[in-house]
Each structure stands twice: as C-alpha cells, then as structure tokens.
Coordinates of C-alpha atoms and ligand atoms in Angstrom, one line a residue:
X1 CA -18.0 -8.4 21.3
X2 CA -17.3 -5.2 19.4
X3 CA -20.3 -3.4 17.5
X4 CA -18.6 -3.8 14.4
X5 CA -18.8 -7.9 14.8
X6 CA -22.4 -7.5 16.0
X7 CA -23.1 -6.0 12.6
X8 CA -21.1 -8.5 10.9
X9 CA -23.3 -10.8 12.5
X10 CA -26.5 -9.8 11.6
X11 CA -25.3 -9.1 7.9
X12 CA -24.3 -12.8 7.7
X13 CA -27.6 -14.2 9.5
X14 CA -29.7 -12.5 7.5
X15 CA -27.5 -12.3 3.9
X16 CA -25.6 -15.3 4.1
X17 CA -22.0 -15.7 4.6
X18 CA -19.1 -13.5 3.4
X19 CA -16.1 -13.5 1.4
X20 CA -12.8 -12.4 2.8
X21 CA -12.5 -9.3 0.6
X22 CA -15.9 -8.4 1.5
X23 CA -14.7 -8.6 5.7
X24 CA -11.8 -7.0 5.0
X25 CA -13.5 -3.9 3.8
X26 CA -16.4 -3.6 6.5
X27 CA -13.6 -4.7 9.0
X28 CA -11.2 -1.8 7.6
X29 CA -13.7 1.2 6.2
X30 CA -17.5 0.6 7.7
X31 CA -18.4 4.3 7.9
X32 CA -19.3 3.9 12.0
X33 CA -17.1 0.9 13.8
X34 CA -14.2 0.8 10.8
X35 CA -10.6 0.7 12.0
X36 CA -9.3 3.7 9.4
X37 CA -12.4 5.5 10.1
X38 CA -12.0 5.8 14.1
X39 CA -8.6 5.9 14.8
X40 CA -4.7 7.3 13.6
X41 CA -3.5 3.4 14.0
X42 CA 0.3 4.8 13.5
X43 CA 3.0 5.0 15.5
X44 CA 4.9 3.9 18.7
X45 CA 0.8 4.8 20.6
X46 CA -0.8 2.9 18.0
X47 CA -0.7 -0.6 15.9
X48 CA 2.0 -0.4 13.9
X49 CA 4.9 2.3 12.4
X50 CA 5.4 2.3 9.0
X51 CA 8.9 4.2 7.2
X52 CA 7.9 7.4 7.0
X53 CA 7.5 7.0 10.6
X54 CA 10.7 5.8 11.0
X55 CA 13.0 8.4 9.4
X56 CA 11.9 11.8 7.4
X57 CA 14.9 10.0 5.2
X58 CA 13.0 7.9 4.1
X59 CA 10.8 10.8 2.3
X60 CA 13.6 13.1 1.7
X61 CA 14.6 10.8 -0.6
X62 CA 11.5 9.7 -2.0
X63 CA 11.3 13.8 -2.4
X64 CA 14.5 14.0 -4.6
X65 CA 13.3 11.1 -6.5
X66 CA 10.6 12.6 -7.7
X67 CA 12.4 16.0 -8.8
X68 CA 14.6 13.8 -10.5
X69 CA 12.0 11.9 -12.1
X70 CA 10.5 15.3 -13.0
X71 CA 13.6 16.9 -14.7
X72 CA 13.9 13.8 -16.8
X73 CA 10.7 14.2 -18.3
X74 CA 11.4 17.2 -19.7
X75 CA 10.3 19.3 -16.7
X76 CA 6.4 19.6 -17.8
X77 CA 4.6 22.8 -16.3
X78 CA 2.0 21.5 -14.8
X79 CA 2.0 18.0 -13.0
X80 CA -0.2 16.5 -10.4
X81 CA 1.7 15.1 -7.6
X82 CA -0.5 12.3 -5.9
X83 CA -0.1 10.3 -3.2
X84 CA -2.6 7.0 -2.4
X85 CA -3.6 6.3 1.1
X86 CA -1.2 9.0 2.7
X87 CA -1.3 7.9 6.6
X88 CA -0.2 10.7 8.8
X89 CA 0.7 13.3 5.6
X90 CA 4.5 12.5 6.8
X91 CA 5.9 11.6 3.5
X92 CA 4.0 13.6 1.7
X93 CA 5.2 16.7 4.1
X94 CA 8.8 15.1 3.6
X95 CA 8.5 15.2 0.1
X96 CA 7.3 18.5 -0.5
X97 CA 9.6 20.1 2.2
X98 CA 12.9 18.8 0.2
X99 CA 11.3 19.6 -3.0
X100 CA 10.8 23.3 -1.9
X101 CA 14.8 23.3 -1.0
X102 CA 15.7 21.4 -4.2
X103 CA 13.5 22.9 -7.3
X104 CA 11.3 25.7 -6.4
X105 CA 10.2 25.4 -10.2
X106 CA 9.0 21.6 -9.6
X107 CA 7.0 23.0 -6.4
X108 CA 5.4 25.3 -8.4
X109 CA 4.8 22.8 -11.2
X110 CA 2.8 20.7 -8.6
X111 CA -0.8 20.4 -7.9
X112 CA -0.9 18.2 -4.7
X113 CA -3.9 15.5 -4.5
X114 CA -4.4 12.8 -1.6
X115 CA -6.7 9.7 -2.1
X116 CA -8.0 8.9 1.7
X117 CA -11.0 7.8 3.1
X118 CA -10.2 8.0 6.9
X119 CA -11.5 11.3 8.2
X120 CA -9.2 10.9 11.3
X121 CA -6.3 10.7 9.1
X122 CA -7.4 13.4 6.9
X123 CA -7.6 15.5 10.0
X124 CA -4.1 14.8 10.7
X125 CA -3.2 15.9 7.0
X126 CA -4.5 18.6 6.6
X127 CA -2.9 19.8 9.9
X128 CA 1.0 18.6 9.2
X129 CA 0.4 20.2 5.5
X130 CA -1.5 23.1 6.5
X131 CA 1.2 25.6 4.6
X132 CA 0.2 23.4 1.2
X133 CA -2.6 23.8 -1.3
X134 CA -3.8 20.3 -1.1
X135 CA -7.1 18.4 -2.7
X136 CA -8.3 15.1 -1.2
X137 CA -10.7 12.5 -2.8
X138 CA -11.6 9.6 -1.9
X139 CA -11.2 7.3 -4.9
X140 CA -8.3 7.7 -7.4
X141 CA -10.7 8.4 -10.2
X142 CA -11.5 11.5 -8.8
X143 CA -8.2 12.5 -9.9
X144 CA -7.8 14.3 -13.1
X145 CA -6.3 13.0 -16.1
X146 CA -2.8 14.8 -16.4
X147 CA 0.7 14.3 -16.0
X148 CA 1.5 12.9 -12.8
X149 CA 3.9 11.4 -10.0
X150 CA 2.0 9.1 -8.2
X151 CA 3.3 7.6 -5.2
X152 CA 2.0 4.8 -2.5
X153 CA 3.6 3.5 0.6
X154 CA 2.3 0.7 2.5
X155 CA -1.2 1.7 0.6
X156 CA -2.1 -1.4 -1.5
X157 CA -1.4 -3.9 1.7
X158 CA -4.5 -2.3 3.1
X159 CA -7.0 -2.7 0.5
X160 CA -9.9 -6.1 0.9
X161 CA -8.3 -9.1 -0.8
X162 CA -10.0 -12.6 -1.8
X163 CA -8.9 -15.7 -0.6
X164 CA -9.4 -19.2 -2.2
X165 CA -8.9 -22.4 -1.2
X166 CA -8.0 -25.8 -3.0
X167 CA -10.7 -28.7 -1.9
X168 CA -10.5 -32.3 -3.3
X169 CA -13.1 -30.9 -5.2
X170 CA -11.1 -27.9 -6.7
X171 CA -10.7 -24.1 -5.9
X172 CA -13.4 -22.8 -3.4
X173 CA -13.6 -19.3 -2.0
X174 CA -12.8 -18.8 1.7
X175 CA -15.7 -16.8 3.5
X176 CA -16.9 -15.9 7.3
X177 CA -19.4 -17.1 8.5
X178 CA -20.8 -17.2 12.6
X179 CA -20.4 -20.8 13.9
X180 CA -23.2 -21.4 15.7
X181 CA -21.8 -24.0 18.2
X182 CA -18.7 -21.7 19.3
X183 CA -20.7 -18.8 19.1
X184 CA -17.6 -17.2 17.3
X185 CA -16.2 -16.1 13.4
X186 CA -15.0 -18.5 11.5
X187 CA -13.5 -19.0 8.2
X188 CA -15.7 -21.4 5.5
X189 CA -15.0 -22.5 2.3
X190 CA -17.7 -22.2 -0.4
X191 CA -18.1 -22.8 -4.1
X192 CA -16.9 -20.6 -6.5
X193 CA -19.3 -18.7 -8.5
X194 CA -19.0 -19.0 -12.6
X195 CA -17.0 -15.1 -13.2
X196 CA -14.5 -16.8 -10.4
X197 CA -13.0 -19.4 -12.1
X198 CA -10.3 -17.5 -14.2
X199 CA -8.6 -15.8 -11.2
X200 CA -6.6 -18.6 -11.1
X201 CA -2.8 -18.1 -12.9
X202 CA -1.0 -20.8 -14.3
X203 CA 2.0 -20.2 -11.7
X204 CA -0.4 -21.3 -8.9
X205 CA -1.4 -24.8 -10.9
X206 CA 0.4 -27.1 -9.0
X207 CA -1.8 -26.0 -5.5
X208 CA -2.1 -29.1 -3.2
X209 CA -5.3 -29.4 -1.2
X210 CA -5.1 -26.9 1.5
X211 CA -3.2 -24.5 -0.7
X212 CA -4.7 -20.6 -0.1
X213 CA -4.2 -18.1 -3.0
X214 CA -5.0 -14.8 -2.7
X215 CA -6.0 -12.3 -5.3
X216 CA -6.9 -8.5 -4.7
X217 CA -9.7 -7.4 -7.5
X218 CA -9.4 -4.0 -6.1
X219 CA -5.7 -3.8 -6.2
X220 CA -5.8 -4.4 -9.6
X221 CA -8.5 -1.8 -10.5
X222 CA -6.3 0.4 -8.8
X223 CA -3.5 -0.7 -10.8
X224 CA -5.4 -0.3 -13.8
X225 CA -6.1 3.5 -13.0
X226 CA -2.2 4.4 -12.6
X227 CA -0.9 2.2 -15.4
X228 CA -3.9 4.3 -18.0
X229 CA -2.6 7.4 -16.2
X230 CA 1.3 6.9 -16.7
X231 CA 0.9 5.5 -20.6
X232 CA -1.9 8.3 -21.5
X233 CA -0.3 11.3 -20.0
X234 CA 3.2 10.7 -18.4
X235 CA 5.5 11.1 -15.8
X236 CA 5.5 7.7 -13.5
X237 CA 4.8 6.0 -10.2
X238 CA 6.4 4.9 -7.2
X239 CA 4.9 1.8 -5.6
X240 CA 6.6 0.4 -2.2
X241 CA 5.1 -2.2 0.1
X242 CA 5.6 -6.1 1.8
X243 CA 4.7 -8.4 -0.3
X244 CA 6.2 -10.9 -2.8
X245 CA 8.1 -10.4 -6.1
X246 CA 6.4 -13.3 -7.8
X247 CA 2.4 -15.0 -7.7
X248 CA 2.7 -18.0 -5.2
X249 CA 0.7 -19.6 -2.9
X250 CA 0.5 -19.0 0.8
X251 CA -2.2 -17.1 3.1
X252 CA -0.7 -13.7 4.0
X253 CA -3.5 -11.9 5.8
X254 CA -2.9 -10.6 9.3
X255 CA -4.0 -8.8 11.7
X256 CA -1.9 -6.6 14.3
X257 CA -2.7 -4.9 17.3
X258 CA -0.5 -2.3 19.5
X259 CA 2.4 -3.6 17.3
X260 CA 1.4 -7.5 17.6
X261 CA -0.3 -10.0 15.4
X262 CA -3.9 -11.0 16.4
X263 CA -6.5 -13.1 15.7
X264 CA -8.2 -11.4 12.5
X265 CA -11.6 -12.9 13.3
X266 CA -11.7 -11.4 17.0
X267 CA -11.8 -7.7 17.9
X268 CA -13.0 -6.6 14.8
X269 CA -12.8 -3.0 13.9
X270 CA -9.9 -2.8 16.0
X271 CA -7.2 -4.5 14.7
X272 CA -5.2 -3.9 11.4
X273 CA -5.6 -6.0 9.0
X274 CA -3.5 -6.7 5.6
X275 CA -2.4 -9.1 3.3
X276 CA 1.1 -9.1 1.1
X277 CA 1.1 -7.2 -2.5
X278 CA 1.5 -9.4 -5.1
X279 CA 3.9 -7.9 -7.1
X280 CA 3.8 -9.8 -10.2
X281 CA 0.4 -9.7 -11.0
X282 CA 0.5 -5.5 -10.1
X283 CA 3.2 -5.4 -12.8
X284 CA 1.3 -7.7 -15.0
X285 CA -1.8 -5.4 -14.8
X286 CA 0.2 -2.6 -15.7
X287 CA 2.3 -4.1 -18.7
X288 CA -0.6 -5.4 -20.1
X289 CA -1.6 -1.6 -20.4
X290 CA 1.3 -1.0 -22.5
X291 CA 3.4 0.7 -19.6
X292 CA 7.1 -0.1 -18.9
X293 CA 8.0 -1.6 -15.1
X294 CA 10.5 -1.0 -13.2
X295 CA 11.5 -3.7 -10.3
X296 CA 10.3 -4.5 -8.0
X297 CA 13.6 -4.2 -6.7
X298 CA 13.7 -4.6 -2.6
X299 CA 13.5 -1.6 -0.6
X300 CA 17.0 -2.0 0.6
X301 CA 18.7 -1.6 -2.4
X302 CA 16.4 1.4 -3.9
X303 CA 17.9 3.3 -0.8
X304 CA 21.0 2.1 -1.1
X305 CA 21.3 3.3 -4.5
X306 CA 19.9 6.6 -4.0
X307 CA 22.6 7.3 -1.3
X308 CA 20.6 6.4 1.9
X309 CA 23.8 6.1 4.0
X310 CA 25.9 9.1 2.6
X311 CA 22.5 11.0 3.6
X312 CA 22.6 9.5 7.0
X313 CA 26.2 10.3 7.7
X314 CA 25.4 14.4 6.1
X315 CA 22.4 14.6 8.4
X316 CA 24.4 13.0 11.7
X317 CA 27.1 15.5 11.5
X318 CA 25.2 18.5 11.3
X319 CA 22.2 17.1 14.1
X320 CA 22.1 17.4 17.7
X321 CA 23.6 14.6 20.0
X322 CA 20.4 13.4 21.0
X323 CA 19.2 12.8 17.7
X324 CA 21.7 11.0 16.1
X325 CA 21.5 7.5 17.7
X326 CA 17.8 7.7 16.3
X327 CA 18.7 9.1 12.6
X328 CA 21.4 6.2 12.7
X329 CA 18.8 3.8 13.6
X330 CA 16.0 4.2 11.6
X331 CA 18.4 4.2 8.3
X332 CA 19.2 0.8 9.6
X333 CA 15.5 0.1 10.1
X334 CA 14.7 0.9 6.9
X335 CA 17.5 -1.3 4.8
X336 CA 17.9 -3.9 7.0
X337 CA 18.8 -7.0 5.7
X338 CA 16.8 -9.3 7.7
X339 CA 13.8 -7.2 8.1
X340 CA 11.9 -3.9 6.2
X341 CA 15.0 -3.9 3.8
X342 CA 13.9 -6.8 2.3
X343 CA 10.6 -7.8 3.3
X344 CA 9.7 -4.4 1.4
X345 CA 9.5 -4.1 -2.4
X346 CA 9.7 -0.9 -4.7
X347 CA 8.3 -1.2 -8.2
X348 CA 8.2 2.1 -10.6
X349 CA 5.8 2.9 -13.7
X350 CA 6.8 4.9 -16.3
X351 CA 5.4 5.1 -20.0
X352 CA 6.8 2.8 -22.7
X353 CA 9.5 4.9 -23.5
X354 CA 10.2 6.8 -20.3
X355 CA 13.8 6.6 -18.6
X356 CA 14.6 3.8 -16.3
X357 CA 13.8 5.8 -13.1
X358 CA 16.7 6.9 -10.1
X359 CA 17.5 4.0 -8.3
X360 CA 16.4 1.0 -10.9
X361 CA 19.6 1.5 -13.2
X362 CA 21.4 -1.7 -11.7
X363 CA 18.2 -4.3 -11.7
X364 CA 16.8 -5.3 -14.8
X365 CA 13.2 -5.4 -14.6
X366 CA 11.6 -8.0 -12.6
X367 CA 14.8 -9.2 -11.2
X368 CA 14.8 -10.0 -7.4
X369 CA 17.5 -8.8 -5.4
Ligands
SAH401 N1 1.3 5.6 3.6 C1 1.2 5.9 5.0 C2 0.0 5.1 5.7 C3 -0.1 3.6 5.5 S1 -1.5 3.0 6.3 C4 2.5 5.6 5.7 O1 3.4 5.0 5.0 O2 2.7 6.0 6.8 C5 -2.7 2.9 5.0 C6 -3.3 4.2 4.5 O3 -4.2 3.9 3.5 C7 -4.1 5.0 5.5 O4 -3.9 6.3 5.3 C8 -5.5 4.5 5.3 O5 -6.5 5.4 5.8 C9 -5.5 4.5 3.8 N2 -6.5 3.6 3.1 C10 -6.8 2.4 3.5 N3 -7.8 1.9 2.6 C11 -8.0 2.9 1.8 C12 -8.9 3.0 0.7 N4 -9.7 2.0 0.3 N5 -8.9 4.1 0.0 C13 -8.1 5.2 0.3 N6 -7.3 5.1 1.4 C14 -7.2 4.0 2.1

C-alpha cells in the first residue's frame, strides 16, 4: 500500500467517506505523497506525453497564434501572457522562442506568468526558461487583472471532478470509501446533499439507472476567472484538451501509468489520473459572462488551418536526416484522424466584440468537426 492510500484511509475512518473530486485532489496535489508534487510524470520515462512533447510544432504554432491574436487587438503595450498548468515549460519555451523571431515588439509587450503547483515541475521551468523573466503562482487569481493571452493545454483534464450516479432513487454522488471485507478502495454511492441538486443540466435528463455524469466545480471556477479576465480587459484564450464537445453522460476518469491505463483506486499517488473536459458547459460558463466562444473545433483541424503541414514540409527540408522521420511523425501524431487529432478539442475566448481568432474562421461556433 502506498503512504498516500494509508492517509486516504485514515481520513475516511475517521471523517467518513469521500467524494471523487475530493480523491482526485489528495490523489493528484497532497503536499507529501501527491503525484504532481513528487514526480515530472511526462514523457517517453514517465506516464504519459502530451503535444508539446511531441513536436516544438505544436508550440511554434500556438506561438504565431498568439502574435496574431496580439496584432489584431490593436497591438496593446503591455499584456500578460499566461499559461495554466504549464508541464515541462516546453510550450511555453516554444512560444516565446518563435515569438522573439516573429515580433520582437510583442516580446517586449509580454509579462510572462505560470499557474503551477508542482515544485518538481516548477523546477523544470524555471530551468528550460531560465533566459525569460517569468512569475509563477499557484492559483489563477494571483494573476493580475490586465490584458492577457491565456493559454492551457492538457491543464483542465487534470483538475478533481465530481461524479454522480443515477439510483432507482435518483441522482447520488459517487464517493470512496475502504471496504472493509476486501480490505481495498472502492467506489460508493451516497445521497446528494441539498446545494447538489442543480448540477444536473437538462441535456443529461434522460440518464438510465447506472448512468455516471460528471461535473468539475473547479473547472468552472477556473472558467469563470478567464471568461471575467477576457470580457473586462481583453485579448483572449486558447483552451485545448480531450474531452467532449457537448454535456453527455458517461464516466471518463482514468488513471495511467508508464503510458497505460490502471486501476484509479490502487497505487494511489502514483498514477495519473484525469477525466474528459466538458466542453459545453466550459463554453456555457464563459458565455454566460458575456464573452464570445470560439469552437471547440478539433485539434486537427485548428492545425490544419494554421498550416501545420506546410510548417512540417519548411522544417523537414532545412533539418538533419535523423530528424526528419520524427518531425514527420509527430505532425502526424498531432492531427491524426483516429487519434489526438480528434480526440483533442481547441476552444478560444475572446471579448464580445473581438475578431474570430486564427484558425476558427471556417467553424462557426460550437460546431463539431
Ligand atoms: N501543459 C503541459 C502539462 C500538462 S500536465 C503539457 O502540455 O505538456 C498538467 C499540468 O497541470 C502539470 O503542469 C501539473 O502540475 C499542472 N496542474 C495540475 N493540477 C493543477 C492545479 N490544481 N493548479 C495548477 N496546476 C496544476
């Protein structure tokens, strides 16, 4: 048994069960055992690679995005370029290389802030950005209130959601608890408390028993930040994860270890564990804020738009012969039809009246690809 599920224990025998949102987080950030807080889980080493990872493409274009994004605004002075749960620093390091070739004027517009709370990751940071003035915090609040670009890849996957579960006696929430005659973790279902029973959207209402329906309170306060930020003082965001374009049923959390899925109630602390954005009710969160959506259009064809493969074809002439099986590769990786191309989503923010962003001119909002 890990330490972190001998704390989990005790916290249940002597406070009761817990909710799924509420394992997820001691699971994912307990300031000792928690997975983000003792490890760099990325890459080929580690649990699982994510597209920065893949191909410094990937940020390179993200990078030219965000100039773009920037001129289109009317170039503002000053501008705080944020990124949320920032990994290795990779994209951000992609970014702000190809924006220092691009527009030397937008680099000097920029103040660069990171939200992170892993001090392993930090570490890593603050080493592959070492020739950038950067500011972490730990909560997006933290952040000033200015003009900002405010990006987050494969951020809001990682943060606790709540699951709930449709009994012949209506919704329940879904908690751990320690079964006593396994001796193991396992998943009960418990009534809802009052403030819980207007989670539940009307696209959800015809949930058979056994349905699961998941809802992330603290995506949504997230959400809420960025969508306040973008109306109040401008400029946008760029939102990309797995997930789902519309609110449906279905249990989505996982857990994956060394690049596998795992049981999310064993080897606690050391596994990943996620569960899919839900899209609509992100962009729901923000319009109700008075912001204007974008998307979420599928990762695919955001790169595909933006040039992905001329970009590819530019970088393979001019790279060594070694590298160009892998540049050609991980652009594949990255649009793949059957895989991250589409399985991944990329929804933008920008105030009311703000210009459709690069890359969402073809899709009207809120159509899927
Ligand atoms: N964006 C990176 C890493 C994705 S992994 C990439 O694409 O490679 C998730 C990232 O979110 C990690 O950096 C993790 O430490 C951070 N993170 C997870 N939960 C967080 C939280 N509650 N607050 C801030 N950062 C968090």
């Amino acid at each position: 048994m890990t330490p972190l599920e001998s704390r989990l224990r005790h916290i249940i025998k002597t406070a009761g069960s817990i909710s799924v949102a509420k394992f997820m987080q001691i699971a994912l950030s307990d300031p000792e055992y928690g997975y983000y807080q003792t490890r760099d889980p990325l890459g080929v080493q580690g649990d699982f690679v994510t597209s920065p990872e893949i191909s410094q493409i990937f940020g390179e274009i993200i990078g030219l995005w965000c100039v773009v994004t920037w001129q289109n605004a009317g170039r503002p002075r000053n501008i705080i370029l944020l990124e949320l749960g920032p990994g290795r620093g990779t994209l951000m390091a992609d970014i702000l290389n190809t924006a220092k070739k691009v527009s030397p004027e937008f680099t000097n517009a920029l103040k660069v802030h990171l939200i992170e709370t892993s001090p392993v990751l930090k570490q890593q940071q603050r080493a592959i950005l070492k020739e950038y003035e950067i500011t972490w915090q730990n909560d997006i609040e933290q952040i000033p209130s200015e003009p900002a670009l405010i990006i987050a890849n494969e951020f809001f996957d990682a943060l606790p959601t709540e699951q709930y579960v449709m009994t012949k006696d209506g919704w329940y929430q879904r908690h751990i608890t320690v079964d006593q005659k396994h001796d193991n973790l396992s998943f009960i279902n418990v009534p809802l408390k009052k403030q819980e029973s207007s989670v539940f959207p009307n696209q959800i209402s015809n949930a058979k028993i056994g349905s699961i329906f998941e809802r992330n309170a603290i995506s949504e306060r997230i959400m809420r930040s960025i969508a306040e930020r973008i109306r109040d003082n401008g400029l946008a965001s760029l939102i990309i994860d797995y997930g789902h374009t519309q609110t449906q049923l279905g249990e989505t959390l996982q857990a994956v270890k060394s690049h596998k899925y795992h049981n999310p109630l064993t080897d606690i602390g050391e596994v990943d564990l996620t569960s899919h954005v839900d899209f609509e009710a992100l962009a729901a969160t923000s319009k109700s804020l008075g912001t204007k959506v974008h998307g979420p259009i599928t990762q695919r064809d955001f790169f595909t738009s933006l040039g992905i493969e001329q970009r590819t074809r530019t970088l393979a002439a001019k790279a060594e012969g070694g590298q160009v099986p892998l540049l050609l590769e991980g652009s594949k990786r990255l649009i793949a039809k059957n895989g991250m191309g589409t399985l991944f989503k990329v929804m933008a923010i920008t105030p009311k009246r703000g210009e459709t962003p690069a890359g969402f001119e073809l899709k009207p909002p809120g159509n899927e690809a």
